Tab-separated table of C-alpha atoms and ligand atoms in Angstrom:
chain	number	residue	atom	x	y	z
A	198	MET	CA	11.461	6.622	-26.333
A	199	PRO	CA	8.093	4.876	-25.841
A	200	SER	CA	5.526	7.043	-24.072
A	201	SER	CA	4.960	6.504	-20.370
A	202	ASN	CA	1.365	6.247	-19.209
A	203	PRO	CA	1.751	4.619	-15.827
A	204	ILE	CA	-0.979	3.367	-13.532
A	205	ALA	CA	-1.084	5.770	-10.589
A	206	VAL	CA	-1.157	4.526	-7.006
A	207	PHE	CA	-1.907	7.075	-4.294
A	208	ASP	CA	-1.747	6.996	-0.530
A	209	SER	CA	-1.535	9.519	2.278
A	210	GLY	CA	1.944	8.142	2.969
A	211	TYR	CA	3.502	4.716	3.084
A	212	GLY	CA	0.541	2.354	3.493
A	213	GLY	CA	-0.329	2.201	-0.199
A	214	LEU	CA	3.045	0.578	-0.795
A	215	THR	CA	1.549	-2.653	0.615
A	216	VAL	CA	-0.984	-2.441	-2.214
A	217	LEU	CA	1.586	-1.451	-4.851
A	218	LYS	CA	3.694	-4.485	-3.896
A	219	GLU	CA	0.786	-6.799	-4.773
A	220	LEU	CA	-0.081	-4.818	-7.916
A	221	ARG	CA	3.490	-5.189	-9.134
A	222	ALA	CA	3.457	-8.920	-8.395
A	223	LYS	CA	0.121	-9.443	-10.153
A	224	LEU	CA	0.663	-7.039	-13.060
A	225	PRO	CA	4.446	-6.937	-13.597
A	226	GLN	CA	4.262	-5.778	-17.220
A	227	TYR	CA	2.680	-2.377	-16.412
A	228	ASP	CA	4.322	0.904	-15.434
A	229	PHE	CA	3.361	2.300	-12.044
A	230	ILE	CA	3.862	5.633	-10.360
A	231	TYR	CA	3.400	5.899	-6.605
A	232	LEU	CA	2.747	9.100	-4.688
A	233	GLY	CA	2.724	9.328	-0.911
A	234	ASP	CA	1.457	12.618	0.521
A	235	ASN	CA	3.715	12.175	3.525
A	236	ALA	CA	3.966	15.922	4.181
A	237	ARG	CA	0.242	16.006	5.021
A	238	ALA	CA	-0.233	12.505	6.460
A	239	PRO	CA	-2.005	11.126	8.374
A	240	TYR	CA	-5.304	11.578	6.564
A	241	GLY	CA	-7.189	9.374	9.041
A	242	THR	CA	-7.796	12.224	11.480
A	243	ARG	CA	-8.672	14.880	8.889
A	244	SER	CA	-12.067	16.224	7.831
A	245	PHE	CA	-13.973	15.176	4.710
A	246	ASP	CA	-13.232	18.481	2.997
A	247	THR	CA	-9.523	18.331	3.686
A	248	VAL	CA	-9.106	14.703	2.551
A	249	TYR	CA	-11.141	15.470	-0.572
A	250	ARG	CA	-9.068	18.562	-1.408
A	251	TYR	CA	-5.724	16.819	-0.861
A	252	THR	CA	-6.779	13.736	-2.822
A	253	LEU	CA	-8.060	15.819	-5.734
A	254	GLU	CA	-4.732	17.652	-5.873
A	255	ALA	CA	-2.970	14.288	-6.077
A	256	VAL	CA	-5.286	13.052	-8.833
A	257	LYS	CA	-4.615	16.206	-10.900
A	258	TRP	CA	-0.883	15.751	-10.337
A	259	PHE	CA	-1.111	12.192	-11.678
A	260	PHE	CA	-3.083	13.364	-14.711
A	261	LYS	CA	-0.292	15.850	-15.501
A	262	LYS	CA	2.042	12.848	-15.442
A	263	ASP	CA	-0.139	11.229	-18.156
A	264	CYS	CA	-1.658	8.532	-15.936
A	265	PRO	CA	-4.895	7.257	-17.490
A	266	LEU	CA	-5.935	5.377	-14.343
A	267	VAL	CA	-5.531	6.262	-10.660
A	268	VAL	CA	-5.922	3.804	-7.793
A	269	LEU	CA	-6.576	5.451	-4.428
A	270	ALA	CA	-4.718	2.858	-2.353
A	271	CYS	CA	-5.833	4.552	0.846
A	272	ASN	CA	-9.026	3.677	2.632
A	273	THR	CA	-9.425	7.137	4.084
A	274	ALA	CA	-9.134	8.795	0.662
A	275	SER	CA	-11.384	6.139	-0.887
A	276	ALA	CA	-13.964	6.713	1.863
A	277	LYS	CA	-13.917	10.484	1.870
A	278	ALA	CA	-12.932	11.636	-1.610
A	279	LEU	CA	-13.502	8.980	-4.261
A	280	ARG	CA	-17.209	9.457	-4.860
A	281	SER	CA	-16.975	13.256	-5.246
A	282	ILE	CA	-13.983	12.951	-7.560
A	283	GLN	CA	-15.693	10.304	-9.723
A	284	GLN	CA	-19.021	12.102	-9.914
A	285	LYS	CA	-18.148	15.793	-9.752
A	286	ASP	CA	-14.558	16.340	-10.842
A	287	LEU	CA	-13.693	13.651	-13.370
A	288	PRO	CA	-16.398	14.602	-15.875
A	289	LYS	CA	-14.987	18.158	-15.894
A	290	ILE	CA	-11.267	17.355	-15.826
A	291	ASP	CA	-11.103	14.386	-18.221
A	292	PRO	CA	-13.992	11.929	-18.577
A	293	SER	CA	-11.747	9.434	-20.375
A	294	LYS	CA	-9.658	8.868	-17.234
A	295	ARG	CA	-10.587	6.683	-14.271
A	296	VAL	CA	-10.135	6.859	-10.523
A	297	LEU	CA	-10.713	3.670	-8.520
A	298	GLY	CA	-10.617	2.964	-4.788
A	299	VAL	CA	-10.003	0.070	-2.422
A	300	ILE	CA	-13.336	-0.150	-0.604
A	301	ARG	CA	-15.532	-1.471	-3.400
A	302	PRO	CA	-13.299	-4.430	-4.385
A	303	THR	CA	-13.044	-5.462	-0.736
A	304	THR	CA	-16.714	-5.153	0.122
A	305	GLU	CA	-17.685	-7.090	-2.999
A	306	LEU	CA	-15.848	-10.110	-1.580
A	307	ILE	CA	-16.021	-9.850	2.197
A	308	GLY	CA	-19.244	-11.885	2.520
A	309	LYS	CA	-17.477	-14.890	1.034
A	310	PHE	CA	-15.105	-15.134	4.002
A	311	THR	CA	-17.673	-15.223	6.820
A	312	LYS	CA	-19.721	-18.204	7.963
A	313	THR	CA	-21.374	-16.472	10.928
A	314	ASN	CA	-22.246	-13.375	8.838
A	315	GLN	CA	-20.559	-11.306	11.572
A	316	VAL	CA	-17.716	-9.121	10.285
A	317	GLY	CA	-15.416	-6.684	12.088
A	318	ILE	CA	-13.696	-3.701	10.462
A	319	LEU	CA	-10.487	-2.211	11.843
A	320	ALA	CA	-9.687	1.184	10.291
A	321	THR	CA	-8.688	4.796	10.857
A	322	ASN	CA	-11.043	7.226	12.594
A	323	GLY	CA	-11.842	8.811	9.238
A	324	THR	CA	-12.791	5.567	7.528
A	325	VAL	CA	-14.924	4.447	10.493
A	326	GLN	CA	-16.714	7.809	10.717
A	327	SER	CA	-17.437	7.834	6.975
A	328	GLY	CA	-19.558	4.694	7.378
A	329	SER	CA	-18.453	3.671	3.872
A	330	TYR	CA	-17.839	0.032	4.758
A	331	LEU	CA	-21.249	-0.303	6.426
A	332	VAL	CA	-23.003	1.167	3.386
A	333	GLU	CA	-21.059	-0.833	0.792
A	334	ILE	CA	-21.241	-4.200	2.601
A	335	GLU	CA	-24.988	-3.729	3.086
A	336	LYS	CA	-25.325	-3.348	-0.707
A	337	PHE	CA	-23.563	-6.631	-1.523
A	338	TYR	CA	-24.342	-8.695	1.588
A	339	PRO	CA	-27.462	-7.394	3.350
A	340	LYS	CA	-27.397	-10.295	5.822
A	341	VAL	CA	-23.891	-9.545	7.042
A	342	HIS	CA	-23.728	-7.672	10.338
A	343	VAL	CA	-20.754	-5.307	10.572
A	344	VAL	CA	-19.104	-3.659	13.573
A	345	GLN	CA	-16.225	-1.190	13.316
A	346	GLN	CA	-13.351	-0.143	15.541
A	347	ALA	CA	-11.061	2.834	14.972
A	348	CYS	CA	-7.392	2.172	15.785
A	349	PRO	CA	-5.820	5.651	15.880
A	350	MET	CA	-2.529	4.531	17.480
A	351	TRP	CA	-1.634	1.907	14.907
A	352	VAL	CA	-0.495	4.146	12.031
A	353	PRO	CA	1.907	6.145	14.278
A	354	LEU	CA	3.289	2.909	15.774
A	355	ILE	CA	3.971	1.499	12.311
A	356	GLU	CA	5.394	4.726	10.893
A	357	ASN	CA	7.768	4.956	13.861
A	358	LYS	CA	8.864	1.334	13.297
A	359	GLU	CA	7.488	0.334	16.712
A	360	HIS	CA	4.838	-2.054	15.445
A	361	LEU	CA	6.781	-5.214	16.308
A	362	SER	CA	7.944	-3.965	19.717
A	363	PRO	CA	6.461	-5.287	22.982
A	364	GLY	CA	5.049	-1.769	23.528
A	365	ALA	CA	2.778	-2.214	20.516
A	366	ASP	CA	1.051	-5.179	22.189
A	367	TYR	CA	-0.919	-2.886	24.480
A	368	PHE	CA	-2.555	-0.979	21.613
A	369	VAL	CA	-3.126	-4.050	19.477
A	370	LYS	CA	-4.945	-5.771	22.351
A	371	GLU	CA	-6.825	-2.586	23.240
A	372	TYR	CA	-8.467	-2.264	19.825
A	373	THR	CA	-8.989	-5.954	19.060
A	374	ASP	CA	-10.639	-6.400	22.491
A	375	ALA	CA	-12.817	-3.341	21.847
A	376	LEU	CA	-13.936	-4.809	18.501
A	377	LEU	CA	-14.782	-8.211	20.005
A	378	ARG	CA	-16.654	-6.567	22.903
A	379	GLN	CA	-19.009	-5.132	20.289
A	380	ASN	CA	-19.672	-8.585	18.851
A	381	ALA	CA	-18.143	-11.855	20.074
A	382	GLN	CA	-19.539	-13.822	17.097
A	383	ILE	CA	-17.227	-12.163	14.555
A	384	ASP	CA	-15.416	-14.770	12.443
A	385	THR	CA	-13.882	-12.357	9.889
A	386	ILE	CA	-11.899	-9.184	10.518
A	387	LEU	CA	-10.988	-6.863	7.677
A	388	LEU	CA	-7.848	-4.745	7.993
A	389	ALA	CA	-9.370	-1.693	6.313
A	390	CYS	CA	-6.277	0.462	6.424
A	391	THR	CA	-3.326	-0.042	4.126
A	392	HIS	CA	-0.859	0.132	7.036
A	393	TYR	CA	-2.381	-2.655	9.096
A	394	PRO	CA	-1.039	-5.693	7.193
A	395	LEU	CA	2.259	-4.945	8.945
A	396	LEU	CA	0.501	-5.756	12.226
A	397	LYS	CA	-1.325	-8.805	10.934
A	398	GLU	CA	0.647	-11.414	12.880
A	399	LYS	CA	0.471	-9.441	16.096
A	400	ILE	CA	-3.253	-8.894	15.671
A	401	ALA	CA	-3.768	-12.649	15.202
A	402	GLN	CA	-1.983	-13.291	18.519
A	403	PHE	CA	-4.653	-11.353	20.385
A	404	LEU	CA	-7.642	-12.990	18.742
A	405	PRO	CA	-9.393	-16.257	19.568
A	406	THR	CA	-8.466	-19.010	17.105
A	407	GLY	CA	-10.665	-19.406	14.065
A	408	ILE	CA	-11.020	-15.707	13.181
A	409	ASN	CA	-10.057	-14.913	9.600
A	410	VAL	CA	-7.949	-11.754	9.323
A	411	ILE	CA	-8.202	-10.312	5.803
A	412	SER	CA	-5.790	-7.800	4.243
A	413	GLN	CA	-6.830	-5.920	1.152
A	414	ALA	CA	-3.777	-5.768	-1.053
A	415	GLU	CA	-4.251	-9.049	-2.897
A	416	ILE	CA	-7.968	-8.422	-3.290
A	417	VAL	CA	-7.258	-4.987	-4.810
A	418	ALA	CA	-4.632	-6.466	-7.164
A	419	ASP	CA	-7.028	-9.189	-8.357
A	420	SER	CA	-9.731	-6.595	-8.824
A	421	LEU	CA	-7.497	-4.277	-10.884
A	422	SER	CA	-6.366	-7.178	-13.047
A	423	ASP	CA	-10.003	-8.068	-13.649
A	424	TYR	CA	-10.857	-4.411	-14.386
A	425	LEU	CA	-8.132	-4.186	-17.028
A	426	GLN	CA	-9.376	-7.356	-18.692
A	427	ARG	CA	-12.923	-6.014	-18.774
A	428	HIS	CA	-11.823	-2.585	-20.084
A	429	PRO	CA	-9.493	-3.178	-23.050
A	430	GLU	CA	-9.770	0.492	-24.069
A	431	MET	CA	-8.151	1.438	-20.729
A	432	GLU	CA	-5.747	-1.495	-20.727
A	433	GLU	CA	-4.338	-0.379	-24.091
A	434	ARG	CA	-3.667	3.106	-22.742
A	435	CYS	CA	-1.493	1.855	-19.857
A	436	SER	CA	2.177	1.658	-20.800
A	437	LYS	CA	4.008	-1.607	-20.290
A	438	GLN	CA	7.706	-1.395	-19.631
A	439	GLY	CA	7.564	-2.767	-16.087
A	440	HIS	CA	8.880	0.489	-14.557
A	441	THR	CA	7.950	1.886	-11.143
A	442	ARG	CA	8.604	5.431	-9.978
A	443	PHE	CA	8.135	6.676	-6.415
A	444	TYR	CA	7.278	10.203	-5.289
A	445	THR	CA	6.718	11.748	-1.892
A	446	THR	CA	5.567	15.221	-0.904
A	447	ASP	CA	8.000	15.153	2.043
A	448	SER	CA	11.657	14.219	2.512
A	449	THR	CA	12.869	11.629	0.005
A	450	GLU	CA	15.470	10.399	2.533
A	451	ASP	CA	12.777	9.615	5.108
A	452	PHE	CA	10.582	8.030	2.460
A	453	ASP	CA	13.349	5.761	1.194
A	454	ASP	CA	14.272	4.841	4.753
A	455	LYS	CA	10.763	3.715	5.742
A	456	ALA	CA	9.316	2.590	2.426
A	457	ALA	CA	11.143	-0.742	2.501
A	458	ILE	CA	9.135	-1.837	5.585
A	459	PHE	CA	5.952	-1.548	3.520
A	460	TYR	CA	7.219	-2.433	0.050
A	461	GLY	CA	9.604	-5.213	1.000
A	462	SER	CA	12.518	-3.826	-1.010
A	463	GLN	CA	14.544	-0.634	-1.221
A	464	VAL	CA	13.122	2.286	-3.215
A	465	SER	CA	14.559	5.562	-4.479
A	466	SER	CA	11.987	8.351	-4.432
A	467	GLN	CA	11.706	11.816	-5.961
A	468	HIS	CA	10.100	14.888	-4.449
A	469	ALA	CA	6.654	16.061	-5.603
A	470	GLU	CA	4.936	19.398	-4.936
A	471	LEU	CA	1.147	19.260	-4.981
A	472	GLN	CA	-0.604	22.472	-5.871
A	473	GLU	CA	-3.909	23.978	-4.930
A	474	ASP	CA	-5.886	25.457	-7.798
B	1211	LIG	N1	-3.433	4.867	4.350
B	1211	LIG	C1	-4.511	5.268	5.218
B	1211	LIG	C2	-5.703	4.305	5.084
B	1211	LIG	O1	-5.631	3.298	4.442
B	1211	LIG	C3	-4.098	5.354	6.666
B	1211	LIG	C4	-3.047	6.339	6.982
B	1211	LIG	C5	-3.527	7.735	7.301
B	1211	LIG	O2	-4.282	7.938	8.275
B	1211	LIG	O3	-3.097	8.625	6.585
B	1211	LIG	O4	-6.749	4.563	5.621
């Protein structure tokens, strides 16, 4: 049997499936393995240390599964854990492997969408508090002015399948209004949480016309495709049988039930136990 060295895709729970869906569409020849840490989600309300520890455990789990490349398809994990893992842990664990996030590819491009140079970020509490988007956008587009709004009710609404209900309108309007109160000149809003694309149409209903609402998944898929082209030594290590496996740290029944909302088709997951050192 040919060896399996899948590309790893990690999220605190279901949201990363929106990214995996685009990765699969863009890079159908590769093998992927998805892990949702549903038992410990949400990450958005957790401390730096906790998100870092949980994410590192997931990365080590993927390495044991022979993944040469891990994509943290979670903004909160990318904001709070990626840098430490890249700089501190990877050199010790296995310098030949790579861990990538979703913030860099998005911030590299965001300035191209705005004409007013006024950008709004909608994200979890954790991502907003990390300030990662402010720092990264400043690096690539110093003239772009960024305001942020945390939307703590959106992930629970989506995970409880209430995001399309009339009840969700209240919280969508609440946070979009709060963002626009900070800056009425915004012409581009980034959905900086992997769950939020499921609310994209509803969000657009509560915004003045002419505001661009950007989801990350396609940007991340384009960026990974580009990365693999620029790094043939890594590209060669990734196995290519077009397989996808799904793991969750919680109930596989619950995962399979909800995953389809995010992934667009039915999945069959297996259980994973993450271990502390
Ligand atoms: N997937 C996370 C993100 O993109 C949000 C969900 C959570 O809070 O765990 O930030």
